[in-house]
PDB file of C-alpha atoms in Angstrom:
ATOM      1  CA  MET A   1      17.067 -44.659   6.310  1.00 54.00           C
ATOM      2  CA  ARG A   2      13.742 -46.242   4.850  1.00 49.00           C
ATOM      3  CA  ALA A   3       9.605 -45.639   6.473  1.00 51.00           C
ATOM      4  CA  GLU A   4       8.310 -49.248   7.048  1.00 49.00           C
ATOM      5  CA  GLY A   5       5.082 -49.628   5.609  1.00 48.00           C
ATOM      6  CA  VAL A   6       4.556 -47.057   3.428  1.00 48.00           C
ATOM      7  CA  GLU A   7       4.132 -46.217  -0.840  1.00 53.00           C
ATOM      8  CA  THR A   8       7.019 -44.748  -2.698  1.00 59.00           C
ATOM      9  CA  ALA A   9       5.611 -42.081  -4.892  1.00 80.00           C
ATOM     10  CA  ARG A  10       5.438 -39.119  -3.058  1.00 92.00           C
ATOM     11  CA  PRO A  11       8.396 -37.121  -2.764  1.00 94.00           C
ATOM     12  CA  LEU A  12       9.759 -38.130   1.143  1.00 96.00           C
ATOM     13  CA  ALA A  13       7.025 -41.736   0.759  1.00 94.00           C
ATOM     14  CA  ASP A  14      10.851 -43.725   2.484  1.00 88.00           C
ATOM     15  CA  ARG A  15      12.776 -40.498   4.854  1.00 97.00           C
ATOM     16  CA  VAL A  16      11.293 -39.880   8.277  1.00 98.00           C
ATOM     17  CA  VAL A  17      10.577 -36.529   9.180  1.00 98.00           C
ATOM     18  CA  VAL A  18      11.193 -34.865  12.450  1.00 98.00           C
ATOM     19  CA  VAL A  19       9.359 -31.393  13.735  1.00 98.00           C
ATOM     20  CA  THR A  20      11.336 -29.841  16.767  1.00 97.00           C
ATOM     21  CA  ARG A  21       8.685 -26.672  17.447  1.00 95.00           C
ATOM     22  CA  ALA A  22       5.296 -26.959  20.083  1.00 92.00           C
ATOM     23  CA  ALA A  23       2.955 -29.299  19.707  1.00 91.00           C
ATOM     24  CA  ALA A  24       0.299 -27.240  20.238  1.00 88.00           C
ATOM     25  CA  GLN A  25       1.591 -25.905  16.823  1.00 89.00           C
ATOM     26  CA  ALA A  26       3.252 -28.607  15.266  1.00 94.00           C
ATOM     27  CA  GLY A  27      -0.324 -29.887  12.568  1.00 93.00           C
ATOM     28  CA  ALA A  28       0.679 -27.240  10.012  1.00 94.00           C
ATOM     29  CA  LEU A  29       3.968 -28.917   9.561  1.00 97.00           C
ATOM     30  CA  ARG A  30       2.998 -32.118  10.132  1.00 97.00           C
ATOM     31  CA  ASP A  31      -0.276 -32.781   7.592  1.00 97.00           C
ATOM     32  CA  ALA A  32       1.903 -30.692   4.826  1.00 97.00           C
ATOM     33  CA  LEU A  33       4.862 -33.509   5.315  1.00 98.00           C
ATOM     34  CA  GLU A  34       2.835 -36.550   5.810  1.00 97.00           C
ATOM     35  CA  ALA A  35       0.466 -34.982   2.522  1.00 97.00           C
ATOM     36  CA  ASP A  36       4.189 -36.178   0.657  1.00 97.00           C
ATOM     37  CA  GLY A  37       4.537 -39.026   2.035  1.00 96.00           C
ATOM     38  CA  ALA A  38       6.931 -38.952   5.192  1.00 97.00           C
ATOM     39  CA  ARG A  39       6.541 -40.704   8.561  1.00 97.00           C
ATOM     40  CA  VAL A  40       6.289 -37.894  11.051  1.00 98.00           C
ATOM     41  CA  VAL A  41       7.627 -37.832  14.597  1.00 97.00           C
ATOM     42  CA  VAL A  42       6.764 -34.358  16.846  1.00 96.00           C
ATOM     43  CA  MET A  43       9.632 -34.005  18.997  1.00 95.00           C
ATOM     44  CA  PRO A  44       8.675 -31.033  20.330  1.00 96.00           C
ATOM     45  CA  THR A  45      11.695 -29.575  21.756  1.00 95.00           C
ATOM     46  CA  ILE A  46       9.624 -25.587  23.261  1.00 94.00           C
ATOM     47  CA  VAL A  47       7.003 -25.242  25.231  1.00 94.00           C
ATOM     48  CA  ILE A  48       5.019 -21.378  24.772  1.00 93.00           C
ATOM     49  CA  GLU A  49       3.424 -20.374  28.044  1.00 93.00           C
ATOM     50  CA  PRO A  50       2.356 -17.063  29.066  1.00 94.00           C
ATOM     51  CA  PRO A  51       5.308 -14.851  29.840  1.00 94.00           C
ATOM     52  CA  ALA A  52       6.309 -14.121  34.684  1.00 93.00           C
ATOM     53  CA  ASP A  53       3.690 -11.143  34.770  1.00 95.00           C
ATOM     54  CA  TRP A  54       1.215 -10.463  32.886  1.00 96.00           C
ATOM     55  CA  ALA A  55       0.947  -6.518  34.352  1.00 96.00           C
ATOM     56  CA  PRO A  56       3.060  -4.521  31.114  1.00 95.00           C
ATOM     57  CA  LEU A  57       0.631  -6.387  28.271  1.00 95.00           C
ATOM     58  CA  ASP A  58      -1.571  -5.164  30.890  1.00 95.00           C
ATOM     59  CA  ALA A  59      -0.587  -1.808  31.504  1.00 95.00           C
ATOM     60  CA  ALA A  60      -0.618  -1.461  27.473  1.00 95.00           C
ATOM     61  CA  PHE A  61      -3.728  -2.626  26.973  1.00 93.00           C
ATOM     62  CA  ASP A  62      -4.873   0.183  29.257  1.00 92.00           C
ATOM     63  CA  HIS A  63      -3.351   3.108  27.252  1.00 92.00           C
ATOM     64  CA  ALA A  64      -3.612   1.060  24.181  1.00 92.00           C
ATOM     65  CA  ALA A  65      -4.898   4.174  23.225  1.00 93.00           C
ATOM     66  CA  ASP A  66      -2.134   6.318  22.363  1.00 95.00           C
ATOM     67  CA  TYR A  67      -0.551   3.452  20.139  1.00 96.00           C
ATOM     68  CA  ARG A  68      -0.488   4.622  16.679  1.00 96.00           C
ATOM     69  CA  TRP A  69       0.946   0.735  15.169  1.00 96.00           C
ATOM     70  CA  VAL A  70       0.651  -3.017  17.343  1.00 96.00           C
ATOM     71  CA  ILE A  71       3.371  -5.030  15.641  1.00 95.00           C
ATOM     72  CA  PHE A  72       2.805  -8.964  15.773  1.00 95.00           C
ATOM     73  CA  THR A  73       5.974 -10.737  14.734  1.00 91.00           C
ATOM     74  CA  SER A  74       4.401 -14.274  15.524  1.00 90.00           C
ATOM     75  CA  VAL A  75       1.145 -16.317  15.641  1.00 91.00           C
ATOM     76  CA  ASN A  76       1.354 -16.825  19.188  1.00 92.00           C
ATOM     77  CA  GLY A  77       2.657 -13.067  19.908  1.00 93.00           C
ATOM     78  CA  VAL A  78      -1.660 -13.120  18.369  1.00 95.00           C
ATOM     79  CA  GLU A  79      -3.527 -15.411  20.226  1.00 93.00           C
ATOM     80  CA  MET A  80      -1.837 -15.204  23.322  1.00 94.00           C
ATOM     81  CA  THR A  81      -2.638 -11.599  23.102  1.00 95.00           C
ATOM     82  CA  ARG A  82      -5.590 -12.443  22.230  1.00 93.00           C
ATOM     83  CA  GLY A  83      -5.873 -14.458  25.161  1.00 94.00           C
ATOM     84  CA  ARG A  84      -4.885 -12.694  27.769  1.00 94.00           C
ATOM     85  CA  LEU A  85      -7.669  -9.559  26.016  1.00 93.00           C
ATOM     86  CA  ALA A  86     -10.185 -12.117  26.564  1.00 91.00           C
ATOM     87  CA  GLU A  87     -10.109 -12.981  30.453  1.00 92.00           C
ATOM     88  CA  ARG A  88      -9.135  -9.206  31.229  1.00 88.00           C
ATOM     89  CA  GLY A  89     -13.044  -9.244  29.911  1.00 83.00           C
ATOM     90  CA  GLY A  90     -12.415  -5.780  27.536  1.00 67.00           C
ATOM     91  CA  GLY A  91     -11.817  -7.999  24.488  1.00 69.00           C
ATOM     92  CA  ALA A  92     -10.477  -7.639  20.600  1.00 70.00           C
ATOM     93  CA  GLU A  93     -12.293  -3.015  21.139  1.00 82.00           C
ATOM     94  CA  VAL A  94      -9.609  -2.660  23.033  1.00 85.00           C
ATOM     95  CA  LEU A  95      -7.239  -2.201  20.090  1.00 86.00           C
ATOM     96  CA  ARG A  96      -9.735  -1.124  17.539  1.00 87.00           C
ATOM     97  CA  GLY A  97      -8.435   1.219  15.375  1.00 90.00           C
ATOM     98  CA  ARG A  98      -4.867   1.116  15.248  1.00 93.00           C
ATOM     99  CA  ARG A  99      -2.565   0.111  12.385  1.00 95.00           C
ATOM    100  CA  ILE A 100      -1.521  -2.838  13.202  1.00 95.00           C
ATOM    101  CA  ALA A 101       1.389  -4.887  11.341  1.00 95.00           C
ATOM    102  CA  ALA A 102       2.359  -8.499  11.180  1.00 95.00           C
ATOM    103  CA  ILE A 103       5.276 -10.302   9.509  1.00 92.00           C
ATOM    104  CA  GLY A 104       4.155 -13.064   7.943  1.00 90.00           C
ATOM    105  CA  PRO A 105       0.814 -14.401   6.631  1.00 91.00           C
ATOM    106  CA  ALA A 106       0.555 -16.546   8.617  1.00 90.00           C
ATOM    107  CA  THR A 107       1.091 -13.697  11.786  1.00 93.00           C
ATOM    108  CA  ALA A 108      -1.978 -12.082   9.666  1.00 94.00           C
ATOM    109  CA  LYS A 109      -3.675 -14.486   8.751  1.00 93.00           C
ATOM    110  CA  ALA A 110      -4.117 -15.064  12.647  1.00 94.00           C
ATOM    111  CA  LEU A 111      -5.348 -11.651  13.009  1.00 94.00           C
ATOM    112  CA  GLU A 112      -7.354 -11.591  10.013  1.00 94.00           C
ATOM    113  CA  ALA A 113      -9.593 -14.570  11.757  1.00 93.00           C
ATOM    114  CA  TRP A 114      -8.795 -12.131  15.493  1.00 91.00           C
ATOM    115  CA  GLY A 115     -10.730  -9.475  13.262  1.00 89.00           C
ATOM    116  CA  TYR A 116      -8.292  -6.946  13.284  1.00 88.00           C
ATOM    117  CA  PRO A 117      -6.506  -7.330   9.435  1.00 91.00           C
ATOM    118  CA  ALA A 118      -3.012  -6.397   9.138  1.00 94.00           C
ATOM    119  CA  GLU A 119      -3.043  -3.392   7.089  1.00 94.00           C
ATOM    120  CA  LEU A 120       0.541  -3.887   5.976  1.00 94.00           C
ATOM    121  CA  VAL A 121       3.063  -7.155   5.152  1.00 93.00           C
ATOM    122  CA  PRO A 122       6.352  -7.282   4.194  1.00 92.00           C
ATOM    123  CA  GLU A 123       7.571  -9.398   0.651  1.00 88.00           C
ATOM    124  CA  GLU A 124      10.111 -10.962   2.792  1.00 85.00           C
ATOM    125  CA  TYR A 125       9.179 -12.326   6.083  1.00 82.00           C
ATOM    126  CA  VAL A 126      11.255 -11.603   9.082  1.00 82.00           C
ATOM    127  CA  ALA A 127      12.040  -8.584  11.075  1.00 83.00           C
ATOM    128  CA  GLU A 128      14.684  -7.238   8.381  1.00 86.00           C
ATOM    129  CA  GLY A 129      11.855  -6.730   5.952  1.00 87.00           C
ATOM    130  CA  LEU A 130       9.001  -5.107   7.933  1.00 90.00           C
ATOM    131  CA  VAL A 131      11.383  -2.970   8.943  1.00 90.00           C
ATOM    132  CA  ARG A 132      11.791  -1.779   6.511  1.00 91.00           C
ATOM    133  CA  ARG A 133       7.907  -1.586   5.609  1.00 93.00           C
ATOM    134  CA  LEU A 134       7.384   0.620   8.797  1.00 93.00           C
ATOM    135  CA  ALA A 135      10.267   2.541   7.711  1.00 92.00           C
ATOM    136  CA  GLU A 136       7.735   3.775   5.451  1.00 93.00           C
ATOM    137  CA  VAL A 137       4.114   4.443   6.916  1.00 93.00           C
ATOM    138  CA  VAL A 138       6.279   4.857  11.102  1.00 93.00           C
ATOM    139  CA  ALA A 139       7.359   8.872  11.854  1.00 91.00           C
ATOM    140  CA  ALA A 140       8.880  10.469  14.292  1.00 94.00           C
ATOM    141  CA  GLY A 141       7.096  11.064  17.738  1.00 95.00           C
ATOM    142  CA  ASP A 142       4.602   7.842  16.484  1.00 95.00           C
ATOM    143  CA  ARG A 143       3.618   4.996  19.604  1.00 96.00           C
ATOM    144  CA  VAL A 144       4.174   1.398  18.498  1.00 95.00           C
ATOM    145  CA  LEU A 145       3.351  -1.584  21.214  1.00 95.00           C
ATOM    146  CA  LEU A 146       5.575  -4.605  20.481  1.00 94.00           C
ATOM    147  CA  PRO A 147       3.620  -7.515  21.973  1.00 94.00           C
ATOM    148  CA  ARG A 148       6.195 -11.058  21.374  1.00 90.00           C
ATOM    149  CA  ALA A 149       7.938 -13.141  22.745  1.00 86.00           C
ATOM    150  CA  ALA A 150      10.407 -12.358  26.041  1.00 77.00           C
ATOM    151  CA  GLU A 151      14.147 -12.448  25.278  1.00 71.00           C
ATOM    152  CA  THR A 152      13.704 -12.139  21.186  1.00 70.00           C
ATOM    153  CA  ARG A 153      16.746  -9.840  19.675  1.00 66.00           C
ATOM    154  CA  ASP A 154      16.337  -6.968  19.366  1.00 82.00           C
ATOM    155  CA  LEU A 155      16.583  -5.520  15.790  1.00 85.00           C
ATOM    156  CA  LEU A 156      12.774  -4.797  15.378  1.00 87.00           C
ATOM    157  CA  LEU A 157      13.410  -2.484  18.202  1.00 88.00           C
ATOM    158  CA  ARG A 158      16.588  -0.742  17.304  1.00 89.00           C
ATOM    159  CA  GLU A 159      15.048   0.240  14.594  1.00 90.00           C
ATOM    160  CA  LEU A 160      11.936   1.773  15.438  1.00 92.00           C
ATOM    161  CA  ALA A 161      13.317   3.379  17.982  1.00 91.00           C
ATOM    162  CA  ALA A 162      15.994   4.838  14.638  1.00 92.00           C
ATOM    163  CA  LEU A 163      13.194   6.084  13.162  1.00 91.00           C
ATOM    164  CA  GLY A 164      12.518   7.861  16.150  1.00 94.00           C
ATOM    165  CA  ALA A 165       9.004   5.698  17.238  1.00 95.00           C
ATOM    166  CA  ARG A 166       7.894   5.632  21.118  1.00 95.00           C
ATOM    167  CA  VAL A 167       8.365   1.506  21.175  1.00 93.00           C
ATOM    168  CA  ASP A 168       7.155  -0.475  24.011  1.00 93.00           C
ATOM    169  CA  GLU A 169       8.000  -3.906  23.948  1.00 92.00           C
ATOM    170  CA  VAL A 170       6.098  -6.206  26.237  1.00 94.00           C
ATOM    171  CA  ALA A 171       5.906 -10.112  26.610  1.00 94.00           C
ATOM    172  CA  ALA A 172       3.170 -12.102  25.246  1.00 95.00           C
ATOM    173  CA  TYR A 173       4.124 -14.650  25.380  1.00 94.00           C
ATOM    174  CA  ARG A 174       7.671 -17.143  26.576  1.00 92.00           C
ATOM    175  CA  THR A 175       8.854 -19.851  25.240  1.00 90.00           C
ATOM    176  CA  ARG A 176      10.895 -22.881  27.667  1.00 91.00           C
ATOM    177  CA  PRO A 177      12.625 -26.011  26.919  1.00 92.00           C
ATOM    178  CA  ALA A 178       9.914 -29.108  26.467  1.00 92.00           C
ATOM    179  CA  GLU A 179       9.942 -31.759  29.470  1.00 89.00           C
ATOM    180  CA  GLY A 180      11.040 -35.989  28.377  1.00 85.00           C
ATOM    181  CA  THR A 181      11.823 -35.403  24.593  1.00 87.00           C
ATOM    182  CA  GLY A 182      15.874 -35.831  24.998  1.00 88.00           C
ATOM    183  CA  ALA A 183      16.653 -39.785  25.387  1.00 91.00           C
ATOM    184  CA  GLU A 184      13.426 -40.532  22.769  1.00 92.00           C
ATOM    185  CA  LEU A 185      14.769 -38.060  20.358  1.00 94.00           C
ATOM    186  CA  ARG A 186      18.820 -39.649  21.367  1.00 94.00           C
ATOM    187  CA  ALA A 187      17.754 -42.717  20.605  1.00 95.00           C
ATOM    188  CA  LEU A 188      16.039 -42.019  17.190  1.00 96.00           C
ATOM    189  CA  LEU A 189      19.245 -40.520  16.140  1.00 96.00           C
ATOM    190  CA  ALA A 190      21.876 -43.178  17.179  1.00 96.00           C
ATOM    191  CA  ARG A 191      19.774 -45.628  15.030  1.00 96.00           C
ATOM    192  CA  GLY A 192      20.005 -43.763  12.308  1.00 96.00           C
ATOM    193  CA  ALA A 193      15.666 -42.715  12.354  1.00 96.00           C
ATOM    194  CA  VAL A 194      15.402 -40.161  10.660  1.00 98.00           C
ATOM    195  CA  ASP A 195      16.366 -38.080   7.455  1.00 98.00           C
ATOM    196  CA  VAL A 196      15.954 -34.585   8.495  1.00 98.00           C
ATOM    197  CA  VAL A 197      15.451 -32.568  11.489  1.00 98.00           C
ATOM    198  CA  THR A 198      13.456 -29.148  10.907  1.00 98.00           C
ATOM    199  CA  PHE A 199      13.490 -26.119  12.323  1.00 98.00           C
ATOM    200  CA  THR A 200      11.039 -23.051  12.996  1.00 95.00           C
ATOM    201  CA  SER A 201      12.903 -20.471  15.457  1.00 92.00           C
ATOM    202  CA  SER A 202      15.673 -19.866  16.562  1.00 92.00           C
ATOM    203  CA  SER A 203      14.465 -21.150  20.269  1.00 92.00           C
ATOM    204  CA  THR A 204      13.068 -24.927  18.779  1.00 95.00           C
ATOM    205  CA  VAL A 205      17.630 -24.597  17.588  1.00 96.00           C
ATOM    206  CA  ARG A 206      18.524 -24.144  20.921  1.00 94.00           C
ATOM    207  CA  HIS A 207      16.237 -25.975  22.812  1.00 94.00           C
ATOM    208  CA  PHE A 208      17.292 -29.556  20.977  1.00 96.00           C
ATOM    209  CA  ALA A 209      21.422 -28.286  20.932  1.00 96.00           C
ATOM    210  CA  ALA A 210      20.888 -28.551  24.599  1.00 95.00           C
ATOM    211  CA  LEU A 211      19.917 -31.841  24.836  1.00 94.00           C
ATOM    212  CA  PHE A 212      22.978 -33.016  23.821  1.00 93.00           C
ATOM    213  CA  ALA A 213      26.029 -33.823  25.293  1.00 89.00           C
ATOM    214  CA  PRO A 214      29.047 -31.276  23.902  1.00 81.00           C
ATOM    215  CA  ASP A 215      30.140 -33.002  20.979  1.00 88.00           C
ATOM    216  CA  GLU A 216      27.423 -35.882  21.003  1.00 94.00           C
ATOM    217  CA  MET A 217      25.547 -34.183  18.685  1.00 95.00           C
ATOM    218  CA  ALA A 218      27.284 -33.763  15.956  1.00 94.00           C
ATOM    219  CA  ALA A 219      28.049 -37.925  16.157  1.00 95.00           C
ATOM    220  CA  LEU A 220      24.262 -38.375  15.800  1.00 96.00           C
ATOM    221  CA  MET A 221      23.585 -35.177  13.515  1.00 97.00           C
ATOM    222  CA  ARG A 222      26.186 -36.401  10.593  1.00 95.00           C
ATOM    223  CA  ASP A 223      23.553 -37.950   7.722  1.00 95.00           C
ATOM    224  CA  VAL A 224      20.618 -36.343   9.067  1.00 98.00           C
ATOM    225  CA  ARG A 225      19.468 -33.221   6.813  1.00 98.00           C
ATOM    226  CA  VAL A 226      18.962 -29.832   8.840  1.00 98.00           C
ATOM    227  CA  ALA A 227      16.141 -28.008   6.916  1.00 98.00           C
ATOM    228  CA  CYS A 228      16.307 -24.260   9.059  1.00 98.00           C
ATOM    229  CA  ILE A 229      12.696 -22.314   8.249  1.00 96.00           C
ATOM    230  CA  GLY A 230      14.014 -19.041   7.166  1.00 93.00           C
ATOM    231  CA  PRO A 231      17.898 -17.289   7.496  1.00 93.00           C
ATOM    232  CA  VAL A 232      17.570 -16.007  11.047  1.00 91.00           C
ATOM    233  CA  THR A 233      16.304 -19.851  12.313  1.00 95.00           C
ATOM    234  CA  ARG A 234      19.697 -20.955  10.175  1.00 96.00           C
ATOM    235  CA  ASP A 235      21.921 -18.543  11.182  1.00 95.00           C
ATOM    236  CA  THR A 236      21.381 -20.032  14.531  1.00 95.00           C
ATOM    237  CA  ALA A 237      22.176 -23.788  13.236  1.00 97.00           C
ATOM    238  CA  ASP A 238      25.106 -22.704  12.350  1.00 97.00           C
ATOM    239  CA  ARG A 239      26.192 -21.476  15.406  1.00 96.00           C
ATOM    240  CA  PHE A 240      25.645 -24.561  16.566  1.00 96.00           C
ATOM    241  CA  GLY A 241      27.042 -26.687  14.432  1.00 96.00           C
ATOM    242  CA  LEU A 242      23.893 -27.502  12.840  1.00 97.00           C
ATOM    243  CA  ALA A 243      25.092 -26.997   8.493  1.00 97.00           C
ATOM    244  CA  THR A 244      21.137 -26.063   7.392  1.00 98.00           C
ATOM    245  CA  ALA A 245      20.288 -28.530   3.651  1.00 98.00           C
ATOM    246  CA  ILE A 246      16.201 -26.818   3.254  1.00 98.00           C
ATOM    247  CA  MET A 247      15.111 -23.974   3.480  1.00 97.00           C
ATOM    248  CA  PRO A 248      12.690 -22.152   1.447  1.00 96.00           C
ATOM    249  CA  THR A 249      12.405 -18.477   0.080  1.00 93.00           C
ATOM    250  CA  GLU A 250       9.814 -18.061   0.927  1.00 92.00           C
ATOM    251  CA  TYR A 251      10.083 -17.992   5.011  1.00 91.00           C
ATOM    252  CA  THR A 252       6.276 -21.086   6.197  1.00 92.00           C
ATOM    253  CA  ILE A 253       5.302 -23.617   7.100  1.00 95.00           C
ATOM    254  CA  PRO A 254       4.219 -24.675   3.641  1.00 95.00           C
ATOM    255  CA  ALA A 255       6.591 -23.718   2.054  1.00 96.00           C
ATOM    256  CA  LEU A 256       9.391 -25.473   4.252  1.00 97.00           C
ATOM    257  CA  ALA A 257       7.451 -28.637   4.188  1.00 98.00           C
ATOM    258  CA  ALA A 258       7.079 -27.507   0.275  1.00 97.00           C
ATOM    259  CA  ALA A 259      11.195 -27.024   0.011  1.00 98.00           C
ATOM    260  CA  ILE A 260      11.525 -30.610   2.195  1.00 98.00           C
ATOM    261  CA  ALA A 261       9.932 -32.326  -0.721  1.00 97.00           C
ATOM    262  CA  ARG A 262      11.482 -30.431  -3.215  1.00 97.00           C
ATOM    263  CA  HIS A 263      15.532 -31.664  -1.981  1.00 97.00           C
ATOM    264  CA  TYR A 264      13.989 -35.779  -1.335  1.00 96.00           C
ATOM    265  CA  GLU A 265      12.804 -34.912  -5.328  1.00 94.00           C
ATOM    266  CA  ARG A 266      15.951 -33.687  -7.003  1.00 92.00           C
ATOM    267  CA  GLU A 267      18.252 -35.735  -5.123  1.00 88.00           C
ATOM    268  CA  LYS A 268      15.899 -38.562  -7.047  1.00 85.00           C
ATOM    269  CA  ARG A 269      16.880 -37.294 -10.313  1.00 83.00           C
ATOM    270  CA  SER A 270      20.649 -36.955  -9.303  1.00 79.00           C
TER     271      SER A 270
END
């Protein structure tokens, strides 16, 4: 389809791209896509909110000195941990002296902005890459704090336990379905007004799929490209019958936007 009123020199000038991540986090991807000329429609499928109970995280903070490592697997985990520490009045000093790991550059950047530069960031920005790096430095008996989303896949927890680490996995936030986007999104897709739908986490895929009746999504997405940030999200999309057409080799938001632009540049040349 062709978006109206945009110039056509840039690679995404005539394309409409849907961003499904939480509204508060959509800005970086939206800006990068718009810089390449896309008309971006932000349709959040998830909302980030505090965990059902702060007590487990608070208890971990109370014994923070026992931990050798604190591992962050998302910007959300960093921001929610920082916010909770601020609410408690203890401040960031609670974690001072702990060894810090981050799953990727965006998480590391959030930690650096907080004043806790990560000393370990894997080359591959997924749990598997993080496990490989941690295996080089985590010793049996090390206490590890893992503040992250509730209901997260257990690979990291399982592999750290296999190293002999004592891991406390605590919920720093949770995601829930966003409300009010289903009808508008369905209408856009039904009009053929979408070129690409982007997914930046497995939860965005799950809650996107939940918006549709059985068999409805396949028909509406027939001519729409699916763009996923990395292999974990791609695998989740596959399970819901969404074939990924675009995925960057580096699992970051800037790389995802660049991959979408390259996809259409190649298509124009072919």
